[in-house]
């Protein structure tokens, strides 16, 4: 058999566009040296990547780097959906980064380059057909984030967050690679579809359970599933707000896509099902219970993100039951997990965009008390934040979040895992407490005394003869108008959340391909 492979460059076009964006950003920064031009090149490249993914994916499945029936690159409708979502998230984060990049200490060229590199990993991840491509793509997505997290110069919290994220991520990658090596030793295969067939024919190989457990647990770190979640709250809170938004959305989406790929195509359901069911219940329960006690906004959203990871994993938990392993039920569970992940990242991006709009330029997320009454002073940003919080809670009028919860519960019930559906429902009720409390804080009377147990807002104390700074404003920072890139990103994320809330079946159809 010839070892010379034909390469389908059309199938690789989205990856070319994403990687080309990173290169062009560096060239623009070197040759032009203007922040606006560099960001414009980055935005243009991101839009081209998204459009290219939609065009290529809409033309049907394309494969390349194939040896016989085994292919390392498979670009289909789901890969196009993943690439398009990564492009949208990157574009949104670039918009949110406007105040951070304008005249600040953050190097614009390096910042945009790192975001483009991370997006490239996400695009490749959706089309990966073997374990090596999958792991390399996941690390390409993650590696630039180590630097981005630590970009708040002079901030000890930012440096600690970057080191924590780096150490935990390296351990997770090592565990995943060890599992992949054991799978190769047991089967002699690395392509996902081939591994699925080999493991189905030889389920009693002693190395297989250990290898499967290592791969699943290593990827659980990336999703921030309990008990592999401890890095997430500190990392999110220490990172600049736009980077925290990217971590909470794109990074989590990458972990979900990687985990879904190996579970759906390679690993035996009878082994992964019970593990994923246990992880789902632990993750949603611990995330919601700890979120109830949070007083810092980004930490609350981080623990909320942990709980949301549990909802994403819940449909995969139906593989633990015999009924959940039927072909139609499994397909529905996979589609529900992808659809929920898409719904979540869009609404989560809207929540972070609103937080960036409500906080002073360059400030961190602050305490929940700092947001007391800001919805009255900035009604549009406050309304968008409240809508995003209601959507994350799964209540109307946040239809995207509502349909996401319904999709998960329906998939779990179809798989015969009623106990898991009860766990999802109970946790959704627990989540209402902190989501609605935060939404209510936005419109609370800022002059009224804070509730018992709630820390005071960190406004600027009044000097003699001077009025106090408004609650929610960082010391020494004068509140001003929201930067137009942030306004555009907020409007776009909110509009997209509303649109997919009215057309959820479109997302489900794309996820089921």
GROMACS .gro file of N, CA, C and O in nm, residues 168-278:
model
  444
  168UNK      N    1  -0.159   2.270   3.682
  168UNK     CA    2  -0.271   2.176   3.673
  168UNK      C    3  -0.289   2.127   3.530
  168UNK      O    4  -0.315   2.007   3.506
  169UNK      N    5  -0.274   2.216   3.434
  169UNK     CA    6  -0.293   2.177   3.295
  169UNK      C    7  -0.185   2.081   3.248
  169UNK      O    8  -0.213   1.986   3.173
  170UNK      N    9  -0.062   2.102   3.293
  170UNK     CA   10   0.046   2.010   3.257
  170UNK      C   11   0.019   1.871   3.314
  170UNK      O   12   0.038   1.769   3.247
  171UNK      N   13  -0.026   1.866   3.438
  171UNK     CA   14  -0.059   1.736   3.499
  171UNK      C   15  -0.172   1.668   3.422
  171UNK      O   16  -0.166   1.547   3.394
  172UNK      N   17  -0.275   1.745   3.386
  172UNK     CA   18  -0.387   1.687   3.312
  172UNK      C   19  -0.342   1.633   3.176
  172UNK      O   20  -0.383   1.524   3.135
  173UNK      N   21  -0.256   1.708   3.108
  173UNK     CA   22  -0.205   1.661   2.979
  173UNK      C   23  -0.122   1.536   2.995
  173UNK      O   24  -0.132   1.442   2.913
  174UNK      N   25  -0.041   1.530   3.099
  174UNK     CA   26   0.041   1.411   3.123
  174UNK      C   27  -0.046   1.289   3.146
  174UNK      O   28  -0.019   1.180   3.092
  175UNK      N   29  -0.151   1.306   3.225
  175UNK     CA   30  -0.242   1.194   3.252
  175UNK      C   31  -0.310   1.148   3.123
  175UNK      O   32  -0.322   1.027   3.096
  176UNK      N   33  -0.354   1.243   3.042
  176UNK     CA   34  -0.419   1.208   2.916
  176UNK      C   35  -0.323   1.136   2.822
  176UNK      O   36  -0.360   1.037   2.758
  177UNK      N   37  -0.200   1.184   2.812
  177UNK     CA   38  -0.101   1.119   2.725
  177UNK      C   39  -0.068   0.978   2.774
  177UNK      O   40  -0.050   0.886   2.692
  178UNK      N   41  -0.062   0.960   2.905
  178UNK     CA   42  -0.036   0.825   2.957
  178UNK      C   43  -0.150   0.731   2.920
  178UNK      O   44  -0.128   0.617   2.878
  179UNK      N   45  -0.274   0.780   2.932
  179UNK     CA   46  -0.388   0.698   2.892
  179UNK      C   47  -0.385   0.665   2.744
  179UNK      O   48  -0.413   0.551   2.704
  180UNK      N   49  -0.349   0.764   2.660
  180UNK     CA   50  -0.341   0.739   2.516
  180UNK      C   51  -0.231   0.637   2.484
  180UNK      O   52  -0.248   0.551   2.397
  181UNK      N   53  -0.118   0.646   2.555
  181UNK     CA   54  -0.010   0.550   2.533
  181UNK      C   55  -0.052   0.409   2.571
  181UNK      O   56  -0.021   0.312   2.500
  182UNK      N   57  -0.125   0.396   2.681
  182UNK     CA   58  -0.173   0.263   2.721
  182UNK      C   59  -0.276   0.209   2.621
  182UNK      O   60  -0.278   0.088   2.593
  183UNK      N   61  -0.360   0.298   2.568
  183UNK     CA   62  -0.455   0.253   2.465
  183UNK      C   63  -0.382   0.203   2.342
  183UNK      O   64  -0.421   0.101   2.282
  184UNK      N   65  -0.277   0.274   2.303
  184UNK     CA   66  -0.199   0.230   2.186
  184UNK      C   67  -0.130   0.097   2.216
  184UNK      O   68  -0.124   0.009   2.129
  185UNK      N   69  -0.078   0.081   2.337
  185UNK     CA   70  -0.014  -0.045   2.373
  185UNK      C   71  -0.112  -0.161   2.372
  185UNK      O   72  -0.077  -0.274   2.336
  186UNK      N   73  -0.237  -0.133   2.410
  186UNK     CA   74  -0.336  -0.241   2.418
  186UNK      C   75  -0.397  -0.275   2.284
  186UNK      O   76  -0.437  -0.390   2.260
  187UNK      N   77  -0.406  -0.176   2.193
  187UNK     CA   78  -0.479  -0.199   2.068
  187UNK      C   79  -0.394  -0.182   1.944
  187UNK      O   80  -0.428  -0.236   1.838
  188UNK      N   81  -0.287  -0.103   1.951
  188UNK     CA   82  -0.208  -0.075   1.832
  188UNK      C   83  -0.271   0.027   1.741
  188UNK      O   84  -0.227   0.046   1.627
  189UNK      N   85  -0.375   0.097   1.788
  189UNK     CA   86  -0.442   0.197   1.705
  189UNK      C   87  -0.451   0.330   1.775
  189UNK      O   88  -0.451   0.338   1.898
  190UNK      N   89  -0.458   0.437   1.696
  190UNK     CA   90  -0.472   0.572   1.750
  190UNK      C   91  -0.592   0.647   1.691
  190UNK      O   92  -0.641   0.742   1.751
  191UNK      N   93  -0.638   0.605   1.573
  191UNK     CA   94  -0.753   0.671   1.512
  191UNK      C   95  -0.878   0.639   1.595
  191UNK      O   96  -0.897   0.525   1.638
  192UNK      N   97  -0.962   0.739   1.615
  192UNK     CA   98  -1.073   0.724   1.707
  192UNK      C   99  -1.171   0.616   1.662
  192UNK      O  100  -1.212   0.531   1.742
  193UNK      N  101  -1.209   0.618   1.535
  193UNK     CA  102  -1.304   0.518   1.486
  193UNK      C  103  -1.244   0.377   1.493
  193UNK      O  104  -1.314   0.281   1.527
  194UNK      N  105  -1.116   0.364   1.461
  194UNK     CA  106  -1.053   0.233   1.467
  194UNK      C  107  -1.042   0.186   1.611
  194UNK      O  108  -1.062   0.067   1.640
  195UNK      N  109  -1.010   0.276   1.702
  195UNK     CA  110  -1.003   0.239   1.843
  195UNK      C  111  -1.137   0.187   1.893
  195UNK      O  112  -1.143   0.090   1.969
  196UNK      N  113  -1.246   0.252   1.849
  196UNK     CA  114  -1.378   0.206   1.890
  196UNK      C  115  -1.403   0.062   1.849
  196UNK      O  116  -1.453  -0.019   1.928
  197UNK      N  117  -1.366   0.027   1.725
  197UNK     CA  118  -1.383  -0.111   1.680
  197UNK      C  119  -1.293  -0.209   1.752
  197UNK      O  120  -1.335  -0.319   1.790
  198UNK      N  121  -1.168  -0.171   1.774
  198UNK     CA  122  -1.073  -0.260   1.842
  198UNK      C  123  -1.113  -0.285   1.986
  198UNK      O  124  -1.104  -0.399   2.036
  199UNK      N  125  -1.157  -0.182   2.056
  199UNK     CA  126  -1.196  -0.200   2.195
  199UNK      C  127  -1.327  -0.278   2.208
  199UNK      O  128  -1.347  -0.350   2.305
  200UNK      N  129  -1.414  -0.265   2.109
  200UNK     CA  130  -1.537  -0.344   2.111
  200UNK      C  131  -1.509  -0.492   2.090
  200UNK      O  132  -1.577  -0.578   2.147
  201UNK      N  133  -1.407  -0.524   2.009
  201UNK     CA  134  -1.373  -0.664   1.982
  201UNK      C  135  -1.288  -0.726   2.093
  201UNK      O  136  -1.285  -0.848   2.107
  202UNK      N  137  -1.216  -0.643   2.169
  202UNK     CA  138  -1.127  -0.697   2.272
  202UNK      C  139  -1.147  -0.622   2.403
  202UNK      O  140  -1.059  -0.548   2.449
  203UNK      N  141  -1.264  -0.637   2.466
  203UNK     CA  142  -1.292  -0.558   2.587
  203UNK      C  143  -1.221  -0.608   2.712
  203UNK      O  144  -1.223  -0.540   2.814
  204UNK      N  145  -1.163  -0.727   2.709
  204UNK     CA  146  -1.106  -0.785   2.831
  204UNK      C  147  -0.956  -0.767   2.843
  204UNK      O  148  -0.893  -0.830   2.927
  205UNK      N  149  -0.896  -0.682   2.758
  205UNK     CA  150  -0.753  -0.656   2.769
  205UNK      C  151  -0.728  -0.583   2.902
  205UNK      O  152  -0.793  -0.483   2.932
  206UNK      N  153  -0.635  -0.631   2.985
  206UNK     CA  154  -0.618  -0.573   3.119
  206UNK      C  155  -0.588  -0.423   3.120
  206UNK      O  156  -0.628  -0.352   3.213
  207UNK      N  157  -0.516  -0.371   3.020
  207UNK     CA  158  -0.478  -0.231   3.020
  207UNK      C  159  -0.594  -0.136   2.989
  207UNK      O  160  -0.588  -0.017   3.022
  208UNK      N  161  -0.699  -0.188   2.927
  208UNK     CA  162  -0.803  -0.101   2.874
  208UNK      C  163  -0.874  -0.020   2.983
  208UNK      O  164  -0.888   0.103   2.969
  209UNK      N  165  -0.922  -0.081   3.093
  209UNK     CA  166  -0.992   0.002   3.194
  209UNK      C  167  -0.905   0.115   3.249
  209UNK      O  168  -0.951   0.228   3.265
  210UNK      N  169  -0.778   0.084   3.278
  210UNK     CA  170  -0.689   0.188   3.330
  210UNK      C  171  -0.666   0.297   3.225
  210UNK      O  172  -0.666   0.418   3.258
  211UNK      N  173  -0.646   0.258   3.099
  211UNK     CA  174  -0.623   0.356   2.993
  211UNK      C  175  -0.745   0.446   2.974
  211UNK      O  176  -0.731   0.569   2.961
  212UNK      N  177  -0.863   0.386   2.972
  212UNK     CA  178  -0.986   0.463   2.955
  212UNK      C  179  -1.004   0.562   3.071
  212UNK      O  180  -1.037   0.679   3.051
  213UNK      N  181  -0.980   0.514   3.193
  213UNK     CA  182  -0.995   0.601   3.309
  213UNK      C  183  -0.898   0.719   3.304
  213UNK      O  184  -0.935   0.833   3.333
  214UNK      N  185  -0.775   0.695   3.263
  214UNK     CA  186  -0.676   0.803   3.256
  214UNK      C  187  -0.714   0.906   3.151
  214UNK      O  188  -0.700   1.028   3.175
  215UNK      N  189  -0.760   0.861   3.036
  215UNK     CA  190  -0.799   0.956   2.931
  215UNK      C  191  -0.918   1.041   2.976
  215UNK      O  192  -0.919   1.164   2.963
  216UNK      N  193  -1.020   0.976   3.032
  216UNK     CA  194  -1.140   1.048   3.075
  216UNK      C  195  -1.107   1.146   3.188
  216UNK      O  196  -1.149   1.263   3.186
  217UNK      N  197  -1.028   1.102   3.285
  217UNK     CA  198  -0.996   1.189   3.398
  217UNK      C  199  -0.904   1.304   3.355
  217UNK      O  200  -0.917   1.416   3.406
  218UNK      N  201  -0.812   1.277   3.263
  218UNK     CA  202  -0.727   1.384   3.214
  218UNK      C  203  -0.807   1.492   3.143
  218UNK      O  204  -0.782   1.612   3.163
  219UNK      N  205  -0.905   1.452   3.064
  219UNK     CA  206  -0.990   1.550   2.995
  219UNK      C  207  -1.087   1.617   3.092
  219UNK      O  208  -1.133   1.730   3.065
  220UNK      N  209  -1.120   1.549   3.203
  220UNK     CA  210  -1.208   1.611   3.303
  220UNK      C  211  -1.143   1.734   3.365
  220UNK      O  212  -1.213   1.827   3.406
  221UNK      N  213  -1.010   1.736   3.374
  221UNK     CA  214  -0.940   1.856   3.419
  221UNK      C  215  -0.974   1.974   3.329
  221UNK      O  216  -0.997   2.086   3.377
  222UNK      N  217  -0.974   1.953   3.199
  222UNK     CA  218  -0.997   2.062   3.104
  222UNK      C  219  -1.139   2.117   3.116
  222UNK      O  220  -1.164   2.235   3.091
  223UNK      N  221  -1.233   2.028   3.150
  223UNK     CA  222  -1.372   2.071   3.164
  223UNK      C  223  -1.397   2.134   3.300
  223UNK      O  224  -1.501   2.196   3.322
  224UNK      N  225  -1.303   2.120   3.393
  224UNK     CA  226  -1.318   2.164   3.533
  224UNK      C  227  -1.429   2.087   3.602
  224UNK      O  228  -1.513   2.143   3.675
  225UNK      N  229  -1.429   1.955   3.580
  225UNK     CA  230  -1.526   1.868   3.647
  225UNK      C  231  -1.472   1.831   3.786
  225UNK      O  232  -1.354   1.809   3.805
  226UNK      N  233  -1.562   1.825   3.883
  226UNK     CA  234  -1.525   1.784   4.019
  226UNK      C  235  -1.484   1.638   4.017
  226UNK      O  236  -1.551   1.555   3.952
  227UNK      N  237  -1.375   1.598   4.082
  227UNK     CA  238  -1.289   1.672   4.175
  227UNK      C  239  -1.165   1.734   4.110
  227UNK      O  240  -1.064   1.753   4.178
  228UNK      N  241  -1.171   1.764   3.981
  228UNK     CA  242  -1.055   1.820   3.910
  228UNK      C  243  -1.080   1.966   3.872
  228UNK      O  244  -1.043   2.012   3.765
  229UNK      N  245  -1.142   2.038   3.964
  229UNK     CA  246  -1.194   2.172   3.934
  229UNK      C  247  -1.124   2.283   4.010
  229UNK      O  248  -1.148   2.401   3.980
  230UNK      N  249  -1.040   2.250   4.107
  230UNK     CA  250  -0.994   2.350   4.204
  230UNK      C  251  -0.919   2.467   4.138
  230UNK      O  252  -0.914   2.577   4.193
  231UNK      N  253  -0.863   2.445   4.019
  231UNK     CA  254  -0.788   2.551   3.953
  231UNK      C  255  -0.878   2.660   3.897
  231UNK      O  256  -0.834   2.776   3.881
  232UNK      N  257  -1.003   2.628   3.866
  232UNK     CA  258  -1.086   2.720   3.788
  232UNK      C  259  -1.119   2.851   3.860
  232UNK      O  260  -1.098   2.960   3.803
  233UNK      N  261  -1.172   2.850   3.984
  233UNK     CA  262  -1.210   2.978   4.046
  233UNK      C  263  -1.093   3.075   4.062
  233UNK      O  264  -1.105   3.194   4.031
  234UNK      N  265  -0.979   3.025   4.111
  234UNK     CA  266  -0.863   3.113   4.129
  234UNK      C  267  -0.810   3.165   3.996
  234UNK      O  268  -0.770   3.282   3.985
  235UNK      N  269  -0.810   3.079   3.894
  235UNK     CA  270  -0.760   3.120   3.763
  235UNK      C  271  -0.851   3.224   3.699
  235UNK      O  272  -0.804   3.326   3.645
  236UNK      N  273  -0.981   3.202   3.703
  236UNK     CA  274  -1.074   3.298   3.645
  236UNK      C  275  -1.064   3.433   3.716
  236UNK      O  276  -1.064   3.539   3.652
  237UNK      N  277  -1.056   3.430   3.849
  237UNK     CA  278  -1.056   3.553   3.926
  237UNK      C  279  -0.926   3.630   3.910
  237UNK      O  280  -0.923   3.753   3.919
  238UNK      N  281  -0.815   3.559   3.887
  238UNK     CA  282  -0.687   3.626   3.872
  238UNK      C  283  -0.660   3.678   3.733
  238UNK      O  284  -0.576   3.767   3.714
  239UNK      N  285  -0.728   3.626   3.633
  239UNK     CA  286  -0.706   3.666   3.494
  239UNK      C  287  -0.777   3.798   3.464
  239UNK      O  288  -0.873   3.836   3.532
  240UNK      N  289  -0.730   3.873   3.363
  240UNK     CA  290  -0.808   3.988   3.315
  240UNK      C  291  -0.948   3.944   3.275
  240UNK      O  292  -0.967   3.830   3.229
  241UNK      N  293  -1.046   4.030   3.291
  241UNK     CA  294  -1.185   3.991   3.267
  241UNK      C  295  -1.209   3.932   3.127
  241UNK      O  296  -1.277   3.829   3.114
  242UNK      N  297  -1.156   3.991   3.018
  242UNK     CA  298  -1.179   3.928   2.887
  242UNK      C  299  -1.117   3.789   2.876
  242UNK      O  300  -1.174   3.700   2.813
  243UNK      N  301  -1.001   3.769   2.940
  243UNK     CA  302  -0.938   3.636   2.938
  243UNK      C  303  -1.019   3.538   3.020
  243UNK      O  304  -1.034   3.421   2.983
  244UNK      N  305  -1.074   3.584   3.132
  244UNK     CA  306  -1.162   3.499   3.211
  244UNK      C  307  -1.284   3.457   3.130
  244UNK      O  308  -1.331   3.343   3.139
  245UNK      N  309  -1.335   3.550   3.049
  245UNK     CA  310  -1.448   3.516   2.962
  245UNK      C  311  -1.409   3.408   2.862
  245UNK      O  312  -1.487   3.315   2.835
  246UNK      N  313  -1.289   3.418   2.806
  246UNK     CA  314  -1.243   3.317   2.709
  246UNK      C  315  -1.221   3.183   2.778
  246UNK      O  316  -1.255   3.078   2.723
  247UNK      N  317  -1.165   3.185   2.899
  247UNK     CA  318  -1.144   3.060   2.973
  247UNK      C  319  -1.277   2.991   3.003
  247UNK      O  320  -1.289   2.869   2.990
  248UNK      N  321  -1.374   3.070   3.044
  248UNK     CA  322  -1.502   3.013   3.084
  248UNK      C  323  -1.584   2.962   2.967
  248UNK      O  324  -1.676   2.882   2.986
  249UNK      N  325  -1.551   3.006   2.846
  249UNK     CA  326  -1.630   2.966   2.729
  249UNK      C  327  -1.549   2.878   2.634
  249UNK      O  328  -1.574   2.759   2.622
  250UNK      N  329  -1.449   2.936   2.570
  250UNK     CA  330  -1.375   2.862   2.467
  250UNK      C  331  -1.295   2.747   2.526
  250UNK      O  332  -1.293   2.636   2.471
  251UNK      N  333  -1.227   2.772   2.639
  251UNK     CA  334  -1.147   2.665   2.699
  251UNK      C  335  -1.236   2.549   2.743
  251UNK      O  336  -1.203   2.431   2.722
  252UNK      N  337  -1.350   2.581   2.804
  252UNK     CA  338  -1.441   2.475   2.847
  252UNK      C  339  -1.501   2.402   2.727
  252UNK      O  340  -1.515   2.279   2.728
  253UNK      N  341  -1.535   2.477   2.622
  253UNK     CA  342  -1.587   2.413   2.501
  253UNK      C  343  -1.485   2.317   2.442
  253UNK      O  344  -1.521   2.207   2.397
  254UNK      N  345  -1.356   2.354   2.445
  254UNK     CA  346  -1.254   2.264   2.394
  254UNK      C  347  -1.248   2.134   2.473
  254UNK      O  348  -1.237   2.026   2.415
  255UNK      N  349  -1.255   2.143   2.605
  255UNK     CA  350  -1.255   2.022   2.686
  255UNK      C  351  -1.375   1.934   2.658
  255UNK      O  352  -1.363   1.811   2.651
  256UNK      N  353  -1.491   1.996   2.640
  256UNK     CA  354  -1.612   1.919   2.611
  256UNK      C  355  -1.601   1.849   2.476
  256UNK      O  356  -1.637   1.731   2.462
  257UNK      N  357  -1.553   1.921   2.375
  257UNK     CA  358  -1.539   1.862   2.241
  257UNK      C  359  -1.443   1.744   2.243
  257UNK      O  360  -1.469   1.638   2.184
  258UNK      N  361  -1.329   1.760   2.314
  258UNK     CA  362  -1.231   1.651   2.322
  258UNK      C  363  -1.289   1.531   2.394
  258UNK      O  364  -1.275   1.415   2.350
  259UNK      N  365  -1.355   1.555   2.507
  259UNK     CA  366  -1.414   1.445   2.583
  259UNK      C  367  -1.522   1.375   2.503
  259UNK      O  368  -1.530   1.251   2.501
  260UNK      N  369  -1.604   1.452   2.435
  260UNK     CA  370  -1.712   1.394   2.355
  260UNK      C  371  -1.656   1.310   2.241
  260UNK      O  372  -1.710   1.203   2.209
  261UNK      N  373  -1.547   1.356   2.179
  261UNK     CA  374  -1.490   1.282   2.066
  261UNK      C  375  -1.443   1.143   2.108
  261UNK      O  376  -1.471   1.044   2.040
  262UNK      N  377  -1.372   1.135   2.220
  262UNK     CA  378  -1.321   1.004   2.262
  262UNK      C  379  -1.432   0.915   2.315
  262UNK      O  380  -1.431   0.792   2.295
  263UNK      N  381  -1.532   0.974   2.382
  263UNK     CA  382  -1.641   0.893   2.437
  263UNK      C  383  -1.730   0.841   2.326
  263UNK      O  384  -1.772   0.725   2.326
  264UNK      N  385  -1.760   0.925   2.229
  264UNK     CA  386  -1.852   0.885   2.123
  264UNK      C  387  -1.790   0.787   2.025
  264UNK      O  388  -1.855   0.693   1.982
  265UNK      N  389  -1.662   0.806   1.993
  265UNK     CA  390  -1.604   0.731   1.881
  265UNK      C  391  -1.504   0.624   1.922
  265UNK      O  392  -1.478   0.533   1.843
  266UNK      N  393  -1.447   0.635   2.042
  266UNK     CA  394  -1.336   0.546   2.073
  266UNK      C  395  -1.359   0.459   2.196
  266UNK      O  396  -1.340   0.337   2.191
  267UNK      N  397  -1.397   0.515   2.307
  267UNK     CA  398  -1.396   0.444   2.434
  267UNK      C  399  -1.525   0.365   2.455
  267UNK      O  400  -1.632   0.409   2.414
  268UNK      N  401  -1.518   0.251   2.522
  268UNK     CA  402  -1.637   0.167   2.544
  268UNK      C  403  -1.735   0.234   2.640
  268UNK      O  404  -1.696   0.282   2.748
  269UNK      N  405  -1.863   0.235   2.602
  269UNK     CA  406  -1.965   0.304   2.681
  269UNK      C  407  -1.983   0.241   2.817
  269UNK      O  408  -2.011   0.310   2.915
  270UNK      N  409  -1.968   0.108   2.828
  270UNK     CA  410  -1.990   0.043   2.956
  270UNK      C  411  -1.884   0.082   3.059
  270UNK      O  412  -1.906   0.067   3.180
  271UNK      N  413  -1.770   0.135   3.014
  271UNK     CA  414  -1.666   0.180   3.106
  271UNK      C  415  -1.681   0.330   3.135
  271UNK      O  416  -1.673   0.375   3.249
  272UNK      N  417  -1.704   0.408   3.031
  272UNK     CA  418  -1.711   0.553   3.049
  272UNK      C  419  -1.842   0.599   3.110
  272UNK      O  420  -1.846   0.701   3.181
  273UNK      N  421  -1.951   0.528   3.084
  273UNK     CA  422  -2.083   0.571   3.130
  273UNK      C  423  -2.091   0.593   3.281
  273UNK      O  424  -2.127   0.703   3.326
  274UNK      N  425  -2.058   0.493   3.363
  274UNK     CA  426  -2.065   0.514   3.509
  274UNK      C  427  -1.973   0.626   3.558
  274UNK      O  428  -2.010   0.701   3.649
  275UNK      N  429  -1.853   0.636   3.499
  275UNK     CA  430  -1.760   0.742   3.540
  275UNK      C  431  -1.819   0.880   3.511
  275UNK      O  432  -1.817   0.971   3.595
  276UNK      N  433  -1.876   0.896   3.391
  276UNK     CA  434  -1.931   1.026   3.353
  276UNK      C  435  -2.057   1.059   3.433
  276UNK      O  436  -2.081   1.176   3.465
  277UNK      N  437  -2.137   0.959   3.466
  277UNK     CA  438  -2.255   0.984   3.548
  277UNK      C  439  -2.216   1.035   3.686
  277UNK      O  440  -2.274   1.130   3.738
  278UNK      N  441  -2.114   0.971   3.746
  278UNK     CA  442  -2.067   1.014   3.877
  278UNK      C  443  -2.008   1.155   3.870
  278UNK      O  444  -2.035   1.240   3.956
   0.00000   0.00000   0.00000
